CSV table of C-alpha atoms and ligand atoms in Angstrom, one decimal:
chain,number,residue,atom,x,y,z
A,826,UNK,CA,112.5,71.7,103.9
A,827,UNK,CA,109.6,73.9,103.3
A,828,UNK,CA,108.8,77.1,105.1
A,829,UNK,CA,105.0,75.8,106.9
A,830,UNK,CA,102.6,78.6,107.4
A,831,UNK,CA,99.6,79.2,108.7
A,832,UNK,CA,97.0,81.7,107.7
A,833,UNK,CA,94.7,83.3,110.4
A,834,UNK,CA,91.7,85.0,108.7
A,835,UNK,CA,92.8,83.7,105.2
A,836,UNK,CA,88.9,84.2,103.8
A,837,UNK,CA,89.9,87.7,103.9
A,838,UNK,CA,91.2,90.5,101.9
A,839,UNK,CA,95.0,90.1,103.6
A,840,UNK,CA,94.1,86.2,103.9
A,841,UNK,CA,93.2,85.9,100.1
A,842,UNK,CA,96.3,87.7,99.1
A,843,UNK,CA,98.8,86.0,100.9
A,844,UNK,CA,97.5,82.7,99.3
A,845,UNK,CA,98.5,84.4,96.1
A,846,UNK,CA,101.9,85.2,97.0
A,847,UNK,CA,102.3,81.8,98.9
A,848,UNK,CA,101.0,80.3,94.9
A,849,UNK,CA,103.6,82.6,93.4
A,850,UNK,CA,106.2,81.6,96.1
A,851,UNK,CA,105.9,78.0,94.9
A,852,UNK,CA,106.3,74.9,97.0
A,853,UNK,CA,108.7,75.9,99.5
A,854,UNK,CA,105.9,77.2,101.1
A,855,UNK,CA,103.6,74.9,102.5
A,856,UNK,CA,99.6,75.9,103.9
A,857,UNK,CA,98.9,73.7,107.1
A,858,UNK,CA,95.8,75.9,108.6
A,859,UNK,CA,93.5,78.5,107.4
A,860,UNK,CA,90.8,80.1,109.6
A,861,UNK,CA,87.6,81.3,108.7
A,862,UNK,CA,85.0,83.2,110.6
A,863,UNK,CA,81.9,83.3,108.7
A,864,UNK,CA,82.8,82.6,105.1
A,865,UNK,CA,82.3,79.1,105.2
A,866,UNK,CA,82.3,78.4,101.3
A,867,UNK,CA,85.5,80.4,100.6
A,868,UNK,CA,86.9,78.4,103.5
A,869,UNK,CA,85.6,74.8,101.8
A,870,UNK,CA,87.2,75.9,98.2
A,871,UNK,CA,90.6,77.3,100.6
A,872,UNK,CA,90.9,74.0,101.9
A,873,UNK,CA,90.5,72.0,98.8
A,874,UNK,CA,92.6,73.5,97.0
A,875,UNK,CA,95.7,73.8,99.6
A,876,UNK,CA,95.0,70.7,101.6
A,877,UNK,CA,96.0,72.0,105.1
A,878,UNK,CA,96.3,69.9,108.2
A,879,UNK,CA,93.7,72.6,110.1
A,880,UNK,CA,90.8,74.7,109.2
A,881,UNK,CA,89.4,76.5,112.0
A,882,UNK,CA,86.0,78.5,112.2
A,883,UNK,CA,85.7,81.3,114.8
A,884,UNK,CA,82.4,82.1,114.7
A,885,UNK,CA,80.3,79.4,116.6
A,886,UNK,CA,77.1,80.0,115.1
A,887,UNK,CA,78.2,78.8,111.5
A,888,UNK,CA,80.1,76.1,112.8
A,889,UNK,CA,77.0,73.9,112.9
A,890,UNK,CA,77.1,73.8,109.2
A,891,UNK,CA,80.9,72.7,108.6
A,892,UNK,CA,80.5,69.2,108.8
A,893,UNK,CA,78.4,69.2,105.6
A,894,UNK,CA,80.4,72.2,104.1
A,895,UNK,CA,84.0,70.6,104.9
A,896,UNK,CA,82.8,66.8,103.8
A,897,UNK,CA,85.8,66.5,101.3
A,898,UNK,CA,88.2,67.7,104.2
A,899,UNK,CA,90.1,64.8,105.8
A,900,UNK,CA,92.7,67.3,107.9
A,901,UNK,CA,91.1,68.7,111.1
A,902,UNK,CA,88.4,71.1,111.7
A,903,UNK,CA,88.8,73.3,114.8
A,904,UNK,CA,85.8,75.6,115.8
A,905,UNK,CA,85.6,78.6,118.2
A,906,UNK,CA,87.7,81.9,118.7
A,907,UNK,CA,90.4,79.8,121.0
A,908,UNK,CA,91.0,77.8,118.1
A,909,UNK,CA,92.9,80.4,116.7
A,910,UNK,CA,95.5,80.4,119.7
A,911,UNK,CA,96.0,76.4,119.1
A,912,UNK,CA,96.8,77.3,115.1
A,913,UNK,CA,99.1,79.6,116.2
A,914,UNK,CA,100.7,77.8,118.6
A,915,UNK,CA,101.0,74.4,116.2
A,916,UNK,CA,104.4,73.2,116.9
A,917,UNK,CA,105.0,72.1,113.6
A,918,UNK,CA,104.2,75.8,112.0
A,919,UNK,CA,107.1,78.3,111.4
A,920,UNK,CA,105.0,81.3,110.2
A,921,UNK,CA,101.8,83.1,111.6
A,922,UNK,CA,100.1,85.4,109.4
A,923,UNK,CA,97.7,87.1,111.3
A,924,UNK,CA,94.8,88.4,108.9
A,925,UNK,CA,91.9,88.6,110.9
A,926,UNK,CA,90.4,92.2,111.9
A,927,UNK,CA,90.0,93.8,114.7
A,928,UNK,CA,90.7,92.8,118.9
A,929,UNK,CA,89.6,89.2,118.0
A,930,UNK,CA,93.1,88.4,116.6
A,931,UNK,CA,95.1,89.4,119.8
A,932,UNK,CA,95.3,85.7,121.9
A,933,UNK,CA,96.7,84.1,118.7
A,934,UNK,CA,98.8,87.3,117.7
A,935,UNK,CA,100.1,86.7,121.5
A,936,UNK,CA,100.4,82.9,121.5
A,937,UNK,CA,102.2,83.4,118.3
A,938,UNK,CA,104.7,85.6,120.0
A,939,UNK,CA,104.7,83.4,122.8
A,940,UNK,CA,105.4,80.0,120.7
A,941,UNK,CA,108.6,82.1,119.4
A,942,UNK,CA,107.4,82.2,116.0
A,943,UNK,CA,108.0,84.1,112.9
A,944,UNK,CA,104.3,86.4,113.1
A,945,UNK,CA,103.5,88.5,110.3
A,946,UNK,CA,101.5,90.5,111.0
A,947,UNK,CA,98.8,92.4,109.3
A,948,UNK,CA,96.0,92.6,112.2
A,949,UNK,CA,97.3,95.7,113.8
A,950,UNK,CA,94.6,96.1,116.1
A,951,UNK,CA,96.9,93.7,119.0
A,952,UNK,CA,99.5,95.9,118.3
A,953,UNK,CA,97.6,99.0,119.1
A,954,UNK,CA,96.2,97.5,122.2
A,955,UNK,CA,98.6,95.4,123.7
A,956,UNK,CA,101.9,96.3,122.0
A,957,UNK,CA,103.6,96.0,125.6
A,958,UNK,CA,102.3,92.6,126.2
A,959,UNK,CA,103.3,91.3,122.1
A,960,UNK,CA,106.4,92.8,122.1
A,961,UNK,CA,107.7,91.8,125.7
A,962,UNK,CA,106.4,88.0,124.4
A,963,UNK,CA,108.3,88.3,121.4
A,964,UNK,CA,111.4,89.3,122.9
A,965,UNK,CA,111.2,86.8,125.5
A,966,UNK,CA,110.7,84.2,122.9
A,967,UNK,CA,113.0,84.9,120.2
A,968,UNK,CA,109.8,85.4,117.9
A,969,UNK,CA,110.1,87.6,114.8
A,970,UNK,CA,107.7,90.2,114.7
A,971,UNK,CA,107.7,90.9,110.8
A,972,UNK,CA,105.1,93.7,109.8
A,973,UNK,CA,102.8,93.4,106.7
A,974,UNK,CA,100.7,97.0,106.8
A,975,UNK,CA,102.4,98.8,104.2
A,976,UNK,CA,103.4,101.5,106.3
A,977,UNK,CA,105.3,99.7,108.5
A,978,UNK,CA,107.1,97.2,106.0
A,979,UNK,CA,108.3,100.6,104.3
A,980,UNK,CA,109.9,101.9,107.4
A,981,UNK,CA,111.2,98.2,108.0
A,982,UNK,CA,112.8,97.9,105.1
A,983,UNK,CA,114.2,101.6,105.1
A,984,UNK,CA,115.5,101.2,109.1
A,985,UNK,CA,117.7,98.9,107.2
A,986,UNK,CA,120.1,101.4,106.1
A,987,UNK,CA,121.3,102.8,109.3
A,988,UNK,CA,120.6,101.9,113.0
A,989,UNK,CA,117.8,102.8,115.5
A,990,UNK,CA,119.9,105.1,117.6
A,991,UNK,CA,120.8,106.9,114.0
A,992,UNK,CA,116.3,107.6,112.9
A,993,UNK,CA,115.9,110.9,113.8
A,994,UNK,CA,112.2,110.5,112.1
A,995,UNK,CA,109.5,108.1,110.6
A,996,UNK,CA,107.1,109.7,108.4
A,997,UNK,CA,104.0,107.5,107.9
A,998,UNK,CA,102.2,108.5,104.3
A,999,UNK,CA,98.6,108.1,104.3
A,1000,UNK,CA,96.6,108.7,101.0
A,1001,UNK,CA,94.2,110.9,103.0
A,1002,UNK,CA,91.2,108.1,102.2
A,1003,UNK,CA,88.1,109.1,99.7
A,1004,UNK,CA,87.7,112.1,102.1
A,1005,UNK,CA,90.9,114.3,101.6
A,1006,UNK,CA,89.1,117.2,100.0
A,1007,UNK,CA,85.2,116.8,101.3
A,1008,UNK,CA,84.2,119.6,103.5
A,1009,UNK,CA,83.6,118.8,107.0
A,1010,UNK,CA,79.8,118.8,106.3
A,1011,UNK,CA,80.4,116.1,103.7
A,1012,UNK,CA,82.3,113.6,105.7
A,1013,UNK,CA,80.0,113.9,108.6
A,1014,UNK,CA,77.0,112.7,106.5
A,1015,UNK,CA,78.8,110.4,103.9
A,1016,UNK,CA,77.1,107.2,103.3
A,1017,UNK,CA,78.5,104.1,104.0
A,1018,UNK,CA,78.5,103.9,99.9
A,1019,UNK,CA,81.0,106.9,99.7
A,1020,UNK,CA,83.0,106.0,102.9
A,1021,UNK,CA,84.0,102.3,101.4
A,1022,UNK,CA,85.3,104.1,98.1
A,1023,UNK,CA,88.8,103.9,98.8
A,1024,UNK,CA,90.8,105.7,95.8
A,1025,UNK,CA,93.9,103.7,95.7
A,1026,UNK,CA,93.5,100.4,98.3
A,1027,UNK,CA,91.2,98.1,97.5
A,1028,UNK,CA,90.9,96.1,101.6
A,1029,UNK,CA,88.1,94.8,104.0
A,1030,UNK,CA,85.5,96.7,105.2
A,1031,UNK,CA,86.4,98.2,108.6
A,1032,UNK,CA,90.2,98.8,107.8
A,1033,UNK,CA,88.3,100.6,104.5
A,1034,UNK,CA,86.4,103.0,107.1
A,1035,UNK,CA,89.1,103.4,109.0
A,1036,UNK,CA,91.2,105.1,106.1
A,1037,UNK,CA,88.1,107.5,105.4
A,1038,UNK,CA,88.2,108.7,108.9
A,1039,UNK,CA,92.1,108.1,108.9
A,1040,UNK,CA,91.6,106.5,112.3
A,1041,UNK,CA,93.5,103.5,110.5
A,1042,UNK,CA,96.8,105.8,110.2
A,1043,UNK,CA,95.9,106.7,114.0
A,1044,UNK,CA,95.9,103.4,114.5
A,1045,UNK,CA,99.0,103.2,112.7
A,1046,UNK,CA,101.1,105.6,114.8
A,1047,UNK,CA,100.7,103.4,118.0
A,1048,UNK,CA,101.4,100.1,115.7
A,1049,UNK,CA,105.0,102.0,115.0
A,1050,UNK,CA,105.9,103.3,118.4
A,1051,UNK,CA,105.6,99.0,119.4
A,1052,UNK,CA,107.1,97.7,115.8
A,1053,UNK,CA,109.9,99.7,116.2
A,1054,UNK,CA,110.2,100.7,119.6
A,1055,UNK,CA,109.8,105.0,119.1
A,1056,UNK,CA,108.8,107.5,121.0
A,1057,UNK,CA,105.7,109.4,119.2
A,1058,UNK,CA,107.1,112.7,118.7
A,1059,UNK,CA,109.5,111.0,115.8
A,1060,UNK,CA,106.6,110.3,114.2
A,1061,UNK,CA,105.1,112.4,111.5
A,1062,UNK,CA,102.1,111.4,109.0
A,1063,UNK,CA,102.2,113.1,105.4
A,1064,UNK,CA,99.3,113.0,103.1
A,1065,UNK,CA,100.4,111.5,100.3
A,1066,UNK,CA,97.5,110.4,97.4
A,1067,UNK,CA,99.2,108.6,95.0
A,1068,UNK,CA,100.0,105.5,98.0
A,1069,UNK,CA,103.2,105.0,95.7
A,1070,UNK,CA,105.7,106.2,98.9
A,1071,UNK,CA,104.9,103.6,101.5
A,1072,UNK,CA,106.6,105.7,104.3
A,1073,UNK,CA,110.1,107.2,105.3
A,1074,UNK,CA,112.6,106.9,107.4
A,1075,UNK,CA,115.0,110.2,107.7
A,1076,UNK,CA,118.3,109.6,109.7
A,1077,UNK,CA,120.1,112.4,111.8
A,1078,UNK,CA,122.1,113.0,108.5
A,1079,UNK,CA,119.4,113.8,106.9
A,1080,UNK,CA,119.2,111.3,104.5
A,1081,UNK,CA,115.6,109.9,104.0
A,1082,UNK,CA,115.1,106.2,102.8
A,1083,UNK,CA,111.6,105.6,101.2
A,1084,UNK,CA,110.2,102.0,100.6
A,1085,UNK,CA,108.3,102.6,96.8
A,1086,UNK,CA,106.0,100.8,95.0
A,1087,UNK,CA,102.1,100.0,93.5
A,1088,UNK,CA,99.8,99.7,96.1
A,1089,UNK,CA,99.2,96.2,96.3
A,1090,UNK,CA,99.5,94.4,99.1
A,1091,UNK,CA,101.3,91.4,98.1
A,1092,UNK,CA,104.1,93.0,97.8
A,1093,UNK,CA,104.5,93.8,101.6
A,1094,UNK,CA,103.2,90.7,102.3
A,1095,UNK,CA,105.7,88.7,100.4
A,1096,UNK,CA,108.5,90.4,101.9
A,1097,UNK,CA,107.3,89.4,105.3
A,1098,UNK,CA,107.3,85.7,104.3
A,1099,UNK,CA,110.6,85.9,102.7
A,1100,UNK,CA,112.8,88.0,105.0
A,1101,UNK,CA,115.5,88.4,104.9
A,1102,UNK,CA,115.4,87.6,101.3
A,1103,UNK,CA,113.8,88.7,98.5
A,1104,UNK,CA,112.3,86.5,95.5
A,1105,UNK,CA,110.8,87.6,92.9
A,1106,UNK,CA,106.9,88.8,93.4
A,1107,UNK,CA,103.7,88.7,91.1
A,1108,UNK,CA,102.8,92.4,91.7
A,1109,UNK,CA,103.6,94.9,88.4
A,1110,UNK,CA,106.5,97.1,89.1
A,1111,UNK,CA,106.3,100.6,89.3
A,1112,UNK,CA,106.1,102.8,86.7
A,1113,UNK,CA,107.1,106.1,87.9
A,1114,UNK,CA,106.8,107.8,84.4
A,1115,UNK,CA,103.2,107.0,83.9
A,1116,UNK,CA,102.9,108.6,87.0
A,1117,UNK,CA,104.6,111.8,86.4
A,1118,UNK,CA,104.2,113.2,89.8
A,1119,UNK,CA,103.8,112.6,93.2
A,1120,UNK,CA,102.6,114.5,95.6
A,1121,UNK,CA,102.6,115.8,100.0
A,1122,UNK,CA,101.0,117.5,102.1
A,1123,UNK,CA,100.6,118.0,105.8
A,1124,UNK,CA,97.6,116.6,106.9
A,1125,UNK,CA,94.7,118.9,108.7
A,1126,UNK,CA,94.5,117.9,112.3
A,1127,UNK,CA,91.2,119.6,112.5
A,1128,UNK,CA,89.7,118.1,110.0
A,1129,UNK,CA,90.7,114.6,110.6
A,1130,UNK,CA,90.2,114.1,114.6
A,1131,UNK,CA,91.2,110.8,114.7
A,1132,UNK,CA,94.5,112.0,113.3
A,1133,UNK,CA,94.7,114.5,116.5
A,1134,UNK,CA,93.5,111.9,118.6
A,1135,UNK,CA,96.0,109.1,117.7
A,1136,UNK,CA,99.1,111.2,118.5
A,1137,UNK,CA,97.4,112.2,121.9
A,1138,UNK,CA,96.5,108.3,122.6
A,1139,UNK,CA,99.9,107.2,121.4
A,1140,UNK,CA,101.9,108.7,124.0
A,1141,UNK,CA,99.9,106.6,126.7
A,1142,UNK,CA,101.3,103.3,126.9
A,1143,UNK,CA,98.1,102.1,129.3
A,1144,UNK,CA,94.4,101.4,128.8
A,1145,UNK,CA,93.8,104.5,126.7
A,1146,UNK,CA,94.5,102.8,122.9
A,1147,UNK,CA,92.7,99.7,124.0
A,1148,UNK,CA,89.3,102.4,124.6
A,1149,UNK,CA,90.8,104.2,121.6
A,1150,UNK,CA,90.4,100.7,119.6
A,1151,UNK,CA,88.0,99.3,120.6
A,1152,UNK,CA,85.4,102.3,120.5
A,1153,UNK,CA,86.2,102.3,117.0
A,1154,UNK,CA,85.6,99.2,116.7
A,1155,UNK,CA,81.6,99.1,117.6
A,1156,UNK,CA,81.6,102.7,116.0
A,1157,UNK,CA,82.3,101.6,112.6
A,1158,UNK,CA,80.2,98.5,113.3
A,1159,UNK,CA,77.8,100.3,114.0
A,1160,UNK,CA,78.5,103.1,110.8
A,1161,UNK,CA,78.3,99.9,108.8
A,1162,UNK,CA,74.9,98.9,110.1
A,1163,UNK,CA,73.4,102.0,109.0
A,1164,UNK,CA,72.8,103.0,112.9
A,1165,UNK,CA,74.7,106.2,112.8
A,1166,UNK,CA,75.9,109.1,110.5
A,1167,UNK,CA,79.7,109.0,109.7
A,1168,UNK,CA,80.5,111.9,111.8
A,1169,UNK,CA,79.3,109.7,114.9
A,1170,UNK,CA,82.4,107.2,114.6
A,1171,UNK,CA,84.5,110.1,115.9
A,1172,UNK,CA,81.9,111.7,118.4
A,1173,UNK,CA,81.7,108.4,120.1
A,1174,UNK,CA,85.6,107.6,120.2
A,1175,UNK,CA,86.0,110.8,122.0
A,1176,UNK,CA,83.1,110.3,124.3
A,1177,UNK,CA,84.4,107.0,125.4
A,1178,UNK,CA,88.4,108.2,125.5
A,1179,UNK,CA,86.7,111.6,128.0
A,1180,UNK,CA,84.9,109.3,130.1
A,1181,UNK,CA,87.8,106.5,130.9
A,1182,UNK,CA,90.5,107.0,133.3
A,1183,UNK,CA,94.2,105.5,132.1
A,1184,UNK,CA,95.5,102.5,133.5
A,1185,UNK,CA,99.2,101.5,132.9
A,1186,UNK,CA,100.3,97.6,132.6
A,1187,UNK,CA,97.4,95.6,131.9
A,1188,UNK,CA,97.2,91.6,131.9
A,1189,UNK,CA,95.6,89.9,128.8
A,1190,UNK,CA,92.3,89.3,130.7
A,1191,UNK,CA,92.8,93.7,131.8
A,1192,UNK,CA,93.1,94.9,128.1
A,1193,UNK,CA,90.4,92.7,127.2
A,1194,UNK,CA,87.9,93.9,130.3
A,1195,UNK,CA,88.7,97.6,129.6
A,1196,UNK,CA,87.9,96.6,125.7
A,1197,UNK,CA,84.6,95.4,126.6
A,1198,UNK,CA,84.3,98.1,128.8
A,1199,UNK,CA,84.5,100.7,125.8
A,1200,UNK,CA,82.3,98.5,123.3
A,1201,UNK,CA,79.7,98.8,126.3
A,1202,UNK,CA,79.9,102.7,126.3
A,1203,UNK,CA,79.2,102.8,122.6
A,1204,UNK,CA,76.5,100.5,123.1
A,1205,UNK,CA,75.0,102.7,125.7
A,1206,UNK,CA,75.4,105.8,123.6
A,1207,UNK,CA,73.7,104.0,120.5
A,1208,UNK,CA,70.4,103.3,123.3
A,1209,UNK,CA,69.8,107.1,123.0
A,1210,UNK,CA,70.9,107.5,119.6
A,1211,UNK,CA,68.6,110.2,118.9
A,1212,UNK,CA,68.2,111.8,122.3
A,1213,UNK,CA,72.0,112.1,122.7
A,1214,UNK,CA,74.1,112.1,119.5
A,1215,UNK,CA,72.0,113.4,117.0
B,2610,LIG,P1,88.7,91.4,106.0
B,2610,LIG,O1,87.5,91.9,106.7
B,2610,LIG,O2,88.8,91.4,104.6
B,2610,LIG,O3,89.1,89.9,106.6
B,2610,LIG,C1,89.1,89.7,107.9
B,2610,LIG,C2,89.3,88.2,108.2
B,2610,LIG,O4,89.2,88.0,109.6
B,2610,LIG,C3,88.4,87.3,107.5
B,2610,LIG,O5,89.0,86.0,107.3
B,2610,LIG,C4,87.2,87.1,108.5
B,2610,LIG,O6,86.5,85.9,108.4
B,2610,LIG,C5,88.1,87.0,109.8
B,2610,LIG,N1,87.3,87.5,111.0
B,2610,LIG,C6,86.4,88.5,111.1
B,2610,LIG,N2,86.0,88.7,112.3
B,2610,LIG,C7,86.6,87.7,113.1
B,2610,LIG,C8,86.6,87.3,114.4
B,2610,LIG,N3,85.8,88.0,115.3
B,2610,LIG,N4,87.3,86.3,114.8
B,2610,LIG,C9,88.2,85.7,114.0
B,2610,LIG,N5,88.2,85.9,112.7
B,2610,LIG,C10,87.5,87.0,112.2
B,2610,LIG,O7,89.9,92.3,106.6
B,2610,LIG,P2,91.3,92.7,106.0
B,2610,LIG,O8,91.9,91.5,105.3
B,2610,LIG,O9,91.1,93.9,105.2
B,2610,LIG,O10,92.1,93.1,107.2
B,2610,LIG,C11,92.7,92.2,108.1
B,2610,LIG,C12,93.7,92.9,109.1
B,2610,LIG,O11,94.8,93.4,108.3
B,2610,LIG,C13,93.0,94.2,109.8
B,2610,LIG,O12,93.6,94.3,111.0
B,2610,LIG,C14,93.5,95.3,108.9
B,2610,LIG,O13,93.7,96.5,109.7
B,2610,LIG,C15,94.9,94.8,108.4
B,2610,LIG,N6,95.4,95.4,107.2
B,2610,LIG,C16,94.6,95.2,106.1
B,2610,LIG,C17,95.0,95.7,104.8
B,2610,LIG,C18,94.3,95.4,103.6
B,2610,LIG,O14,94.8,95.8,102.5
B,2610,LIG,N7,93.2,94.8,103.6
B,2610,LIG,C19,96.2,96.6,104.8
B,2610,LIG,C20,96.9,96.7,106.0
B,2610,LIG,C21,96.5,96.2,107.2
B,2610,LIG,P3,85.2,85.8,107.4
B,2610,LIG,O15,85.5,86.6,106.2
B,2610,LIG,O16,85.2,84.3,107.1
B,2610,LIG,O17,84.0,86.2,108.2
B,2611,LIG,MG1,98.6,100.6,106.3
């Protein structure tokens, strides 16, 4: 019988790619919903071309026009954020992959875990924010919690060679982002030209800004201490440019188990949708020769804050990553919008992290007040832009 999957945020970057894989894969893997938030066309050709039993689109002010723009489509169309939570809670669906960005994927990511699915899971942002509430749902439900950020299906993968009580370290590798050797002068007034210039990923926007600021490997360090249940201080991050190590584990023998290959992320992804097996991909295999080297270094704390700032955040378990996340959120909105300079994104995390006092075990409807809360603060901030930041 085939494996039915649905794909939350499929019009974009993660979304488009795990249609490739699921092409690759063949038809034991079967589309039956797609969700789109304002890409309405790339939704329209999506659905003709896999036929799924759902399309949903999130954004209510382009829903108006999907009657005309889905006129071939005789499956279902949903519309509204909470029509995400009813795709990912279709009874008939054995696999969630949850591709949208940011916050807005975290009811479906939970209702996912909930409906004891198998959720991969490439929208980190739920992780960060309510890793207690996902994981706790997961467990309670039998649901598989199967990463697809590259990072994290490295150190996946590699935990397979010994057992948890046995990882006496995780090193994350990061490529450092286009930003690795700018002075601090140049990264706080890169354009948003400069900043979306990844050197080896090519991804969506805000994940894009978040690897030039390297609040994405922040972000990243809390989306580990959930996946795999660590404390932060066996965590390490190493800059590594080449994005050819995807990350390490070392055991207390010191053995160290790297996960290697291109950076593309179908590989990653296609692991999550065939674990605990392996088939074979469409992504080129690595050529280490061409490479010749590869290289590490110990990433300045200094001049990436965010960096400094994740390790501090990740040891709170409480309300502190949600402000973390969500400030960053309207931030790089904002850095997007051409509203502020680059070096803002971080001046207004910390702002909103100094003026927020922790709370420990939040409810769903908690996370998401304090979330609002922060977006608010940036908000404010961005009123006196010129009195106050600049
Ligand atoms: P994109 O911006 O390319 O795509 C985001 C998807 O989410 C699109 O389908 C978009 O719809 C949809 N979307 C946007 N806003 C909302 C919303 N408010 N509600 C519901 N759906 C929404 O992002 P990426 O694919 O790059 O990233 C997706 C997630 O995966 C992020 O959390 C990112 O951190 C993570 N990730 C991405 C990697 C990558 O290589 N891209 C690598 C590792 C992790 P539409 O386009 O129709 O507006
Ligand atoms: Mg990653």
């Amino acid at each position: 019988m085939s494996k039915k999957v649905v794909i939350l945020g499929s019009t974009g970057s993660i979304g488009r790619n795990a249609l490739q894989v699921i092409d690759a894969l063949g038809p034991e893997y079967e589309v039956i919903a797609l969700s789109a938030h304002t890409s309405l066309d790339r939704l329209a050709e999506q659905a003709e071309k896999y036929r799924p039993r759902y399309i949903a689109v999130t954004d209510t002010s382009s829903a108006h026009i999907s009657k005309q723009t889905f006129s071939g489509f005789s499956g279902t169309v949903l519309s509204g954020s909470d029509s995400l939570v009813e795709l990912a809670s279709l009874k008939q669906a054995d696999i969630i992959v949850c591709a949208v960005v940011g916050a807005a994927g975290l009811p479906a990511a939970l209702a996912a875990a909930k409906a004891g699915k198998t959720v991969a899971i490439a929208n980190k942002e739920p992780l960060v924010i309510a890793g207690e509430l996902l994981t706790a749902a997961a467990r309670q439900s039998g649901a598989k919690l199967l990463p697809i950020d590259s990072e994290h299906s490295a150190v996946f993968q590699a935990m397979q060679a010994g057992n948890p009580q046995e990882v006496r370290k995780v090193i994350l590798t990061a490529s450092g982002g286009p930003f690795r050797n700018a002075t601090l002068e140049e990264m706080n007034n890169a354009t948003v030209e400069q900043a979306l210039n990844h050197p080896t990923w090519d991804m969506g926007p805000k994940i894009t800004i978040d690897s030039a600021t390297m609040m994405n490997k922040a972000l990243e360090i809390i989306e580990a201490v959930w996946l795999f249940d660590l404390p932060v201080d066996k965590i390490d991050v190493l800059i590594h440019p080449e994005s050819v190590v995807h990350s390490m584990v070392e055991f207390i023998d010191g053995s160290v188990i790297a996960q290697l290959g291109t950076p593309d992320m179908k590989v990653p992804i296609q692991y999550a949708l065939t674990y605990p097996q392996r088939r074979e991909g469409i992504s080129e295999g690595l050529q280490l020769h061409k490479l010749g080297q590869l290289n590490f270094q110990t990433p300045d704390l200094n001049h990436f804050r965010a960096l400094a700032l994740g390790f501090e955040v990740a040891k709170t378990s409480g309300s502190a990553p949600v402000v973390f996340n969500a400030a960053n959120e309207a931030a790089v909105e904002a850095f997007l919008d051409g509203q502020i300079r680059f070096g803002q994104i971080m001046e207004l995390i910390d702002h909103c992290l100094q003026v927020h006092s922790n709370q420990e075990h939040l409810t769903l409807e908690e996370l998401l007040e304090i979330d609002a809360w922060a977006r608010q603060q940036v908000a404010a901030r961005l009123d006196h832009n010129t009195t106050v930041i600049n």
